[in-house]
Amino acid sequence: MIPASFPDRARIDARDKVLGVARFSADVPVTGVLYAMMVPARIAKGTLTGLDTAAALRVPGVVRVLTEADFPAPPPVIENGPPPPPPTLEREIAYRGQPVALVVAETLEAAIEGAAAVVCTYAAAPFAALIDSEGGVREMGEEIVFGDAEATLASAAVVVEGEFLSPTQHHNPIELLATTAVWEAGRLTLHEATQGAGGTRGMTARALGIDPGVVDVKSPYVGGGFGQKGGLGQRQTALIAHASMLLGRPVKLVTPRGQIFHLATYRPLSRHRIRLGATAEGRMVAMQYDAEQEQSRHGIFPSAEYHETTSRMYGIANYLGTSADVRIDRQPPGWMRAPHPQASGFAMESMVDELAYRLGQDPVALRLANTGDVDFRTGQPFSSNHLNACLEEGARRFGWSSRTAEPGSMTADDGSLVGWGVACGSYPSMMVPAVATLRIGADGSTRYAASGHEMGQGIRTAIASVLLESLEIDPERLEILIGDTTAAPQHITAGSWGSAGAVPVAMRAAARMREAVAELLDGREIAGNLHRRLATVRRPFLEIEVSEVGPGQGQDVLQALQYGAPAVAGPAYPTFTTMSYIAHFVEVRVEPTTRRVRVPRVVSIVDCGRVISPRTAESQVRGGVVWAIGAALREATEVDPRYGGYLNNDLADYVVAVNADIGAIDVGFIDQPDPLANSAGLKGLGEVAMVGASPAIANAIFHATGRRLHELPIRIEHLL
Amino acid sequence: MHPFDYIRPATPQDAVAAFANAEAGARYIAGGTTLYDLMKLDIERPPLLIDVTAIAGLGEVDIGDERLRVGALVPMSTIAADPDIGRDYPVLAESLAKAASQQLRNMATVGGNLLQRTRCMYFRNGADGAFPCNKRQPGSGCAAIDGLDRGQAVLGTSASCTAVSPGDWPVALTALDASVEIVGPAGARRMLVADLYRLPGDTPHLEFSLTPGELITGIEIPRPAAGSGSTYHKIRDRESYAFALASAAVVVQRDGDLVSRARIALGGVATRPWRATEAEDLLVGQPLTIETALAAGRAAFSTATPGHHNGFKLELGARTVADALLIAAERSRT
Amino acid sequence: MTDDHSVDDRVPPRNGLDLSRRDTLKGGAVVAAAALTGAAPGPAAAATDVAPLPSAPRHGLRLQTTVNGTAVSVDIDTRTSLLDLLRERLALTGAKKGCDHGQCGACTVHVDGRRVASCLTLAAKLEGREVLTIEGLSEPGTLHPMQQAFIDHDALQCGYCTPGQIMAAVACVAEGNATSPERIREYMSGNICRCGAYVGIVAAIEDAAATMGRG
């Protein structure tokens, strides 16, 4: 049964976080720890021909320098199997910044000095660093086709078209990548900053050729992930694990941010050519959309997913989508918050805005007239779609009706140009399997263990919300164990499926516990909470285990979960499709002389089904909007094609939003449960929060200035 | 990081003597926000740090009728928040308030800030030898000139270097004709702030006109004429905590509706704090309107040489100057 | 004591802890971790020793400073930052490393009452100074009004930048820079929150400033 609305509740781990006692991976105290530092390659491609460690070994405190020769050969590739683990150390250099050696020392200072003292020689090879560089290899991806887009476009009354560009961007969570490995009594414990403790276990074991059964991974708090600490494992993890096993001592690496730019994944630069056709009345009837992105030589970040939302947001019956990877010599790109829809949504929602102006229609009205109940891509219905309600509520709160349509027609008292823009976003709502154990003690304790990683989205709070709503237990002694392979199998937490993977199973656990208590008490009426009742009947504790799978998933996915492999269902489930929706309304002020752009206020209204944790959900939406402001106006990672690598590889030159950049962000929820997606009626939130807010800013800038900008970030030089 | 010794002398004389006795490459350190940062990047590798922050008498602020004197060890945040300086020298207070963050302003000193080194990304990132840089390694070449040069200078550049002088405070001091007090092995001397900075020319590794062992002990700023208006206007890629894309420090004196004297210095666009005398001259005897202000701004960039991606700085810089002039004029009275 | 890292018996006892009792240690300096972290000192309070330097650096010094009200005497490598001293030697992991170059604010602590970036502060410069970290901000078992306000306004998400935000926020109020939302935004811009909790942070500081009597 889908629950009624949930009460506002403070973030359950906020107290530990404000006291500074929440233990992130690099905070775990380990006795006798050694410090590691990687040596990055300074060429973009080629071969490591020499590695002189003598000077490094002379640095007082340096214990050992690990090189390629210290590591086992990579595991054989399994045909149609899971992706291989990240390589360890290799002589072949595939990208600038690839680690070529690992220095381990008694102190951090010695490790840093030692790493700088390693002398490398290389045979450099020609390389391609950018999407247009010579040597890039273009590969077409899956086509998404339904209806007849070409014919419909040919006969459409109105066709708008344009090409858009989204730049390379890096996640930059404030927590650095960090690994502490402890090899003791035949077990390897990894304290790792990861969104996928289970995957990290599997990847590390495969990379080193050891039994995953002896590896434990703990990641109870993640200091921001946004996809960077997700799926495919970090290259550094196996290096540190191996160092600990070789040296018989704990080893810790906190990776400098400049190195992370070169090692971790990133949002690849992408280009988007769209032709959008409509009837004279403004019914969108056909879309042709060609997407391409930069890609590493062996990367798997899928290009076809640029069509995941553009093909479904509006009821467009005729669609022709192509996608391409351009393979170049960089480290693999990956999933970064609102991965594909951030870029594709910028392109599409800019085009929809242009269509509204071409038709002389209000951009809100045009959108309201084009949403639909059917997923034309599959022919099946959406399980829920409240995008129109989002648009209507957003327009009301924002005061949209007082907008004058003409670009440049609104000004502020100080002479600034005022722009009001709107755009929508959607994102697949997916689900993953989960296993949970719940144990309630007569001593007042409650222990809940399940899959999930807390990285700020509030998953621990959402779980607590369910348990405390359903069970009479002591909130002060509720322990929620997540991100820990010793507590429960851990699925990667990403793609906005965190709540779907955590909340339905928690509800099932609570229900099962209530049944178990009823069985135990067998009709006896006992006063007090569950702990009291257990104590009264002299039962030390009750423990139950439950599991949950997504619509259409079999119990076999629980097996995949045990191995830490991804097992994701949706958004196209067997009989329906489930998407989350959002409408963003943005005001920009463009300063008249120097053309500085500010965003004083945003209204964002979300359809994410039932809201489980209102307070953290609201924060998550605000965070998504902050990300979109950064992506629209500031963030781009810069590659000099002569050298490869990333030039602006720090937080001074990779410009993210600071406090002074952010004004009011008003968040609202439709809070209507989805009837089919899962037992909680919830849909994903973290990604959709960001989708559409960047084009809303671009559309507002058009409204303020009359300039339709096709490239992000929109910087001061584009408006002078 | 290269290992180093660390000492904390109690007098300027002891500091200078320690420098003279040290092996080559010793450095004075105060707040350390530039030096320690660059040491972490392996760009700076001093064998000895001489911490000057225990030296007594360098932390005084003295607002006189004719001039303001600031000891070299006064934290940036102190000047930024000083109400008297904010009233009498707004360009100074604003230049510091818009620099860095409060944490860094509490650490960094007004003397050390004068010696801040460039933020050129090819300079900062190349300790492993990946990029040539004439500043870091004389004669190796300049990767920025034909590279990603959006942030590079358009004024005072050479074929060897286009690195921007990054400070805000030195720009304000340059507009106010301030001078620095220096002690060194050869005794004490004084120099205009404007003369502290060298153009890159063929020797971009030589950034400052100090001789080895010289230590800045104080800054003296002549009080602008009564009725002057001043401001520091800074345009960045975000609203705070960023280096300037373009900035302007201006001091305007009016006689009736006409400008009698204007002083203009530019930041974020030049290889040193840049005094825009062409623009200053153009304004004398003119009323300050958006047209004359923009004309002055454009004159300030008349000799600018854009690179590949930084041409916008000419127009942005001109408009920044124009806005600054109008703000300062608004604050001035006749 | 024969080696360079001997226990320093000169550390004055603080908070009722007799630090000279720790003389069984083979090396390193001694402080009471319980006192550093603000835990209630008592007869049973565990006085944990600071990890000694495992190998002698070429350039080291003995630092005497005060952290969260407790005297600390510790041998350090001259290169050590205040942040690394706190985190790796004194087990005070509240201050976080986010950039190590003064660009994010996650490492913010107070030195002599003023907020600084501990990652860009040479530990050697702390001689004779007083350091306050998040662990020493509130009395054991209680919350500082700023900490409570951060909870009330959900002014955090992942929590990683939060100790730095709170130390900066407390200073922001004390400096008199929390007088308007605009001023708070400007004076809190040295602390990046990548999760994007800025709206809550500003609201929390306005709230706490009123409680602290400085709004």
PDB file of C-alpha atoms in Angstrom, chain A residues 102-264:
ATOM      1  CA  LEU A 102      52.998   4.367  -6.549  1.00  0.00           C
ATOM      2  CA  VAL A 103      55.231   5.706  -3.794  1.00  0.00           C
ATOM      3  CA  VAL A 104      54.561   4.479  -0.266  1.00  0.00           C
ATOM      4  CA  ALA A 105      56.097   6.213   2.722  1.00  0.00           C
ATOM      5  CA  GLU A 106      55.935   6.557   6.462  1.00  0.00           C
ATOM      6  CA  THR A 107      54.597  10.119   6.203  1.00  0.00           C
ATOM      7  CA  LEU A 108      52.448  12.033   3.777  1.00  0.00           C
ATOM      8  CA  GLU A 109      55.208  14.576   3.255  1.00  0.00           C
ATOM      9  CA  ALA A 110      57.693  11.866   2.326  1.00  0.00           C
ATOM     10  CA  ALA A 111      55.230  10.216  -0.054  1.00  0.00           C
ATOM     11  CA  ILE A 112      54.649  13.510  -1.851  1.00  0.00           C
ATOM     12  CA  GLU A 113      58.357  14.259  -2.086  1.00  0.00           C
ATOM     13  CA  GLY A 114      59.075  10.717  -3.183  1.00  0.00           C
ATOM     14  CA  ALA A 115      56.474  10.798  -5.934  1.00  0.00           C
ATOM     15  CA  ALA A 116      57.996  13.996  -7.315  1.00  0.00           C
ATOM     16  CA  ALA A 117      61.429  12.355  -7.246  1.00  0.00           C
ATOM     17  CA  VAL A 118      60.531   9.413  -9.481  1.00  0.00           C
ATOM     18  CA  VAL A 119      62.131   9.991 -12.873  1.00  0.00           C
ATOM     19  CA  CYS A 120      60.155   8.734 -15.857  1.00  0.00           C
ATOM     20  CA  THR A 121      61.174   8.565 -19.475  1.00  0.00           C
ATOM     21  CA  TYR A 122      58.682   8.033 -22.244  1.00  0.00           C
ATOM     22  CA  ALA A 123      58.401   7.290 -25.908  1.00  0.00           C
ATOM     23  CA  ALA A 124      55.613   9.642 -26.855  1.00  0.00           C
ATOM     24  CA  ALA A 125      53.117   8.722 -29.555  1.00  0.00           C
ATOM     25  CA  PRO A 126      50.723  10.893 -31.578  1.00  0.00           C
ATOM     26  CA  PHE A 127      47.389  11.352 -29.845  1.00  0.00           C
ATOM     27  CA  ALA A 128      43.960  12.872 -30.235  1.00  0.00           C
ATOM     28  CA  ALA A 129      42.826  14.946 -27.273  1.00  0.00           C
ATOM     29  CA  LEU A 130      39.645  16.602 -28.548  1.00  0.00           C
ATOM     30  CA  ILE A 131      36.536  15.490 -30.410  1.00  0.00           C
ATOM     31  CA  ASP A 132      37.810  17.182 -33.578  1.00  0.00           C
ATOM     32  CA  SER A 133      41.433  16.090 -33.248  1.00  0.00           C
ATOM     33  CA  GLU A 134      43.032  14.115 -36.025  1.00  0.00           C
ATOM     34  CA  GLY A 135      43.107  10.476 -35.027  1.00  0.00           C
ATOM     35  CA  GLY A 136      39.690  10.400 -33.401  1.00  0.00           C
ATOM     36  CA  VAL A 137      37.602   7.397 -34.460  1.00  0.00           C
ATOM     37  CA  ARG A 138      33.906   7.917 -34.974  1.00  0.00           C
ATOM     38  CA  GLU A 139      31.561   5.067 -34.083  1.00  0.00           C
ATOM     39  CA  MET A 140      27.819   5.164 -34.520  1.00  0.00           C
ATOM     40  CA  GLY A 141      25.643   4.045 -31.634  1.00  0.00           C
ATOM     41  CA  GLU A 142      22.172   2.585 -31.514  1.00  0.00           C
ATOM     42  CA  GLU A 143      19.503   4.469 -33.491  1.00  0.00           C
ATOM     43  CA  ILE A 144      16.236   5.360 -31.802  1.00  0.00           C
ATOM     44  CA  VAL A 145      13.481   5.404 -34.392  1.00  0.00           C
ATOM     45  CA  PHE A 146       9.720   5.495 -34.204  1.00  0.00           C
ATOM     46  CA  GLY A 147       7.166   6.913 -36.615  1.00  0.00           C
ATOM     47  CA  ASP A 148       8.488   8.655 -39.695  1.00  0.00           C
ATOM     48  CA  ALA A 149      10.378  11.737 -38.657  1.00  0.00           C
ATOM     49  CA  GLU A 150      11.841  12.618 -42.048  1.00  0.00           C
ATOM     50  CA  ALA A 151       8.537  12.631 -43.880  1.00  0.00           C
ATOM     51  CA  THR A 152       6.748  14.446 -41.091  1.00  0.00           C
ATOM     52  CA  LEU A 153       9.437  17.101 -40.887  1.00  0.00           C
ATOM     53  CA  ALA A 154       9.252  17.575 -44.630  1.00  0.00           C
ATOM     54  CA  SER A 155       5.572  18.426 -44.365  1.00  0.00           C
ATOM     55  CA  ALA A 156       5.564  20.183 -40.985  1.00  0.00           C
ATOM     56  CA  ALA A 157       4.233  23.732 -40.921  1.00  0.00           C
ATOM     57  CA  VAL A 158       7.088  24.935 -38.751  1.00  0.00           C
ATOM     58  CA  VAL A 159      10.563  23.476 -38.313  1.00  0.00           C
ATOM     59  CA  VAL A 160      13.178  24.897 -35.995  1.00  0.00           C
ATOM     60  CA  GLU A 161      16.714  23.599 -36.021  1.00  0.00           C
ATOM     61  CA  GLY A 162      19.969  24.209 -34.302  1.00  0.00           C
ATOM     62  CA  GLU A 163      23.217  22.724 -33.070  1.00  0.00           C
ATOM     63  CA  PHE A 164      24.165  22.857 -29.416  1.00  0.00           C
ATOM     64  CA  LEU A 165      27.268  22.081 -27.441  1.00  0.00           C
ATOM     65  CA  SER A 166      27.740  20.943 -23.867  1.00  0.00           C
ATOM     66  CA  PRO A 167      31.342  21.076 -22.630  1.00  0.00           C
ATOM     67  CA  THR A 168      33.555  18.652 -20.771  1.00  0.00           C
ATOM     68  CA  GLN A 169      32.774  18.974 -17.092  1.00  0.00           C
ATOM     69  CA  HIS A 170      34.095  17.325 -13.953  1.00  0.00           C
ATOM     70  CA  HIS A 171      32.048  16.303 -10.922  1.00  0.00           C
ATOM     71  CA  ASN A 172      34.326  17.789  -8.305  1.00  0.00           C
ATOM     72  CA  PRO A 173      32.692  16.565  -5.132  1.00  0.00           C
ATOM     73  CA  ILE A 174      34.518  18.300  -2.312  1.00  0.00           C
ATOM     74  CA  GLU A 175      35.604  14.981  -0.852  1.00  0.00           C
ATOM     75  CA  LEU A 176      38.697  13.801  -2.690  1.00  0.00           C
ATOM     76  CA  LEU A 177      38.994  10.235  -3.871  1.00  0.00           C
ATOM     77  CA  ALA A 178      40.329   8.310  -0.915  1.00  0.00           C
ATOM     78  CA  THR A 179      41.266   4.705  -0.238  1.00  0.00           C
ATOM     79  CA  THR A 180      42.570   3.167   2.940  1.00  0.00           C
ATOM     80  CA  ALA A 181      43.433  -0.505   2.665  1.00  0.00           C
ATOM     81  CA  VAL A 182      43.973  -2.745   5.666  1.00  0.00           C
ATOM     82  CA  TRP A 183      45.249  -6.266   5.010  1.00  0.00           C
ATOM     83  CA  GLU A 184      45.036  -8.240   8.195  1.00  0.00           C
ATOM     84  CA  ALA A 185      44.595 -11.898   9.038  1.00  0.00           C
ATOM     85  CA  GLY A 186      43.720 -12.827   5.497  1.00  0.00           C
ATOM     86  CA  ARG A 187      41.057 -10.189   5.010  1.00  0.00           C
ATOM     87  CA  LEU A 188      41.306  -7.011   3.029  1.00  0.00           C
ATOM     88  CA  THR A 189      39.256  -4.098   4.336  1.00  0.00           C
ATOM     89  CA  LEU A 190      38.869  -1.093   2.082  1.00  0.00           C
ATOM     90  CA  HIS A 191      37.668   2.202   3.474  1.00  0.00           C
ATOM     91  CA  GLU A 192      36.743   3.738   0.169  1.00  0.00           C
ATOM     92  CA  ALA A 193      34.904   6.862  -0.903  1.00  0.00           C
ATOM     93  CA  THR A 194      32.512   5.099  -3.247  1.00  0.00           C
ATOM     94  CA  GLN A 195      28.895   5.012  -4.362  1.00  0.00           C
ATOM     95  CA  GLY A 196      29.297   1.291  -5.020  1.00  0.00           C
ATOM     96  CA  ALA A 197      30.898  -0.686  -2.221  1.00  0.00           C
ATOM     97  CA  GLY A 198      29.827  -3.971  -3.814  1.00  0.00           C
ATOM     98  CA  GLY A 199      31.229  -3.052  -7.204  1.00  0.00           C
ATOM     99  CA  THR A 200      34.440  -1.833  -5.621  1.00  0.00           C
ATOM    100  CA  ARG A 201      34.825  -5.176  -3.920  1.00  0.00           C
ATOM    101  CA  GLY A 202      34.310  -7.104  -7.148  1.00  0.00           C
ATOM    102  CA  MET A 203      36.499  -4.851  -9.261  1.00  0.00           C
ATOM    103  CA  THR A 204      39.370  -4.853  -6.785  1.00  0.00           C
ATOM    104  CA  ALA A 205      39.275  -8.609  -6.346  1.00  0.00           C
ATOM    105  CA  ARG A 206      39.287  -9.171 -10.110  1.00  0.00           C
ATOM    106  CA  ALA A 207      42.072  -6.683 -10.713  1.00  0.00           C
ATOM    107  CA  LEU A 208      44.290  -8.410  -8.156  1.00  0.00           C
ATOM    108  CA  GLY A 209      43.146 -11.959  -8.810  1.00  0.00           C
ATOM    109  CA  ILE A 210      41.931 -12.554  -5.276  1.00  0.00           C
ATOM    110  CA  ASP A 211      38.727 -14.026  -3.882  1.00  0.00           C
ATOM    111  CA  PRO A 212      36.076 -11.303  -3.448  1.00  0.00           C
ATOM    112  CA  GLY A 213      34.995 -13.248  -0.383  1.00  0.00           C
ATOM    113  CA  VAL A 214      38.010 -11.954   1.530  1.00  0.00           C
ATOM    114  CA  VAL A 215      37.370  -8.324   0.610  1.00  0.00           C
ATOM    115  CA  ASP A 216      35.216  -5.985   2.692  1.00  0.00           C
ATOM    116  CA  VAL A 217      34.388  -2.484   1.510  1.00  0.00           C
ATOM    117  CA  LYS A 218      33.061   0.223   3.793  1.00  0.00           C
ATOM    118  CA  SER A 219      31.683   3.529   2.595  1.00  0.00           C
ATOM    119  CA  PRO A 220      29.156   4.697   5.166  1.00  0.00           C
ATOM    120  CA  TYR A 221      29.484   8.388   4.287  1.00  0.00           C
ATOM    121  CA  VAL A 222      30.417   9.723   0.871  1.00  0.00           C
ATOM    122  CA  GLY A 223      31.453  13.364   0.678  1.00  0.00           C
ATOM    123  CA  GLY A 224      29.587  13.973  -2.529  1.00  0.00           C
ATOM    124  CA  GLY A 225      29.532  11.540  -5.426  1.00  0.00           C
ATOM    125  CA  PHE A 226      27.465  12.881  -8.327  1.00  0.00           C
ATOM    126  CA  GLY A 227      28.532   9.826 -10.323  1.00  0.00           C
ATOM    127  CA  GLN A 228      32.262  10.254  -9.936  1.00  0.00           C
ATOM    128  CA  LYS A 229      32.475   7.639  -7.218  1.00  0.00           C
ATOM    129  CA  GLY A 230      30.198   5.248  -9.002  1.00  0.00           C
ATOM    130  CA  GLY A 231      29.994   2.282 -11.234  1.00  0.00           C
ATOM    131  CA  LEU A 232      33.203   1.109 -12.659  1.00  0.00           C
ATOM    132  CA  GLY A 233      35.556   1.434  -9.730  1.00  0.00           C
ATOM    133  CA  GLN A 234      38.510   3.735  -9.257  1.00  0.00           C
ATOM    134  CA  ARG A 235      41.876   2.934 -10.658  1.00  0.00           C
ATOM    135  CA  GLN A 236      43.575   3.752  -7.386  1.00  0.00           C
ATOM    136  CA  THR A 237      41.714   1.221  -5.260  1.00  0.00           C
ATOM    137  CA  ALA A 238      43.510  -1.901  -6.425  1.00  0.00           C
ATOM    138  CA  LEU A 239      46.848  -0.072  -6.263  1.00  0.00           C
ATOM    139  CA  ILE A 240      46.377   0.750  -2.604  1.00  0.00           C
ATOM    140  CA  ALA A 241      44.942  -2.670  -1.793  1.00  0.00           C
ATOM    141  CA  HIS A 242      47.915  -4.331  -3.429  1.00  0.00           C
ATOM    142  CA  ALA A 243      50.380  -2.071  -1.636  1.00  0.00           C
ATOM    143  CA  SER A 244      48.850  -3.002   1.689  1.00  0.00           C
ATOM    144  CA  MET A 245      49.029  -6.716   0.887  1.00  0.00           C
ATOM    145  CA  LEU A 246      52.634  -6.458  -0.285  1.00  0.00           C
ATOM    146  CA  LEU A 247      53.825  -4.416   2.649  1.00  0.00           C
ATOM    147  CA  GLY A 248      51.683  -5.997   5.343  1.00  0.00           C
ATOM    148  CA  ARG A 249      50.646  -2.611   6.661  1.00  0.00           C
ATOM    149  CA  PRO A 250      47.661  -0.357   6.174  1.00  0.00           C
ATOM    150  CA  VAL A 251      48.088   2.066   3.279  1.00  0.00           C
ATOM    151  CA  LYS A 252      46.165   5.280   2.683  1.00  0.00           C
ATOM    152  CA  LEU A 253      45.823   7.439  -0.379  1.00  0.00           C
ATOM    153  CA  VAL A 254      43.983  10.740  -0.581  1.00  0.00           C
ATOM    154  CA  THR A 255      44.308  11.724  -4.210  1.00  0.00           C
ATOM    155  CA  PRO A 256      45.176  15.332  -5.004  1.00  0.00           C
ATOM    156  CA  ARG A 257      42.418  17.109  -6.885  1.00  0.00           C
ATOM    157  CA  GLY A 258      44.613  17.836  -9.876  1.00  0.00           C
ATOM    158  CA  GLN A 259      45.188  14.102 -10.305  1.00  0.00           C
ATOM    159  CA  ILE A 260      41.489  13.335  -9.878  1.00  0.00           C
ATOM    160  CA  PHE A 261      40.684  15.517 -12.883  1.00  0.00           C
ATOM    161  CA  HIS A 262      42.871  13.167 -14.914  1.00  0.00           C
ATOM    162  CA  LEU A 263      41.842   9.853 -13.363  1.00  0.00           C
ATOM    163  CA  ALA A 264      38.168   9.953 -12.557  1.00  0.00           C
TER     164      ALA A 264
END
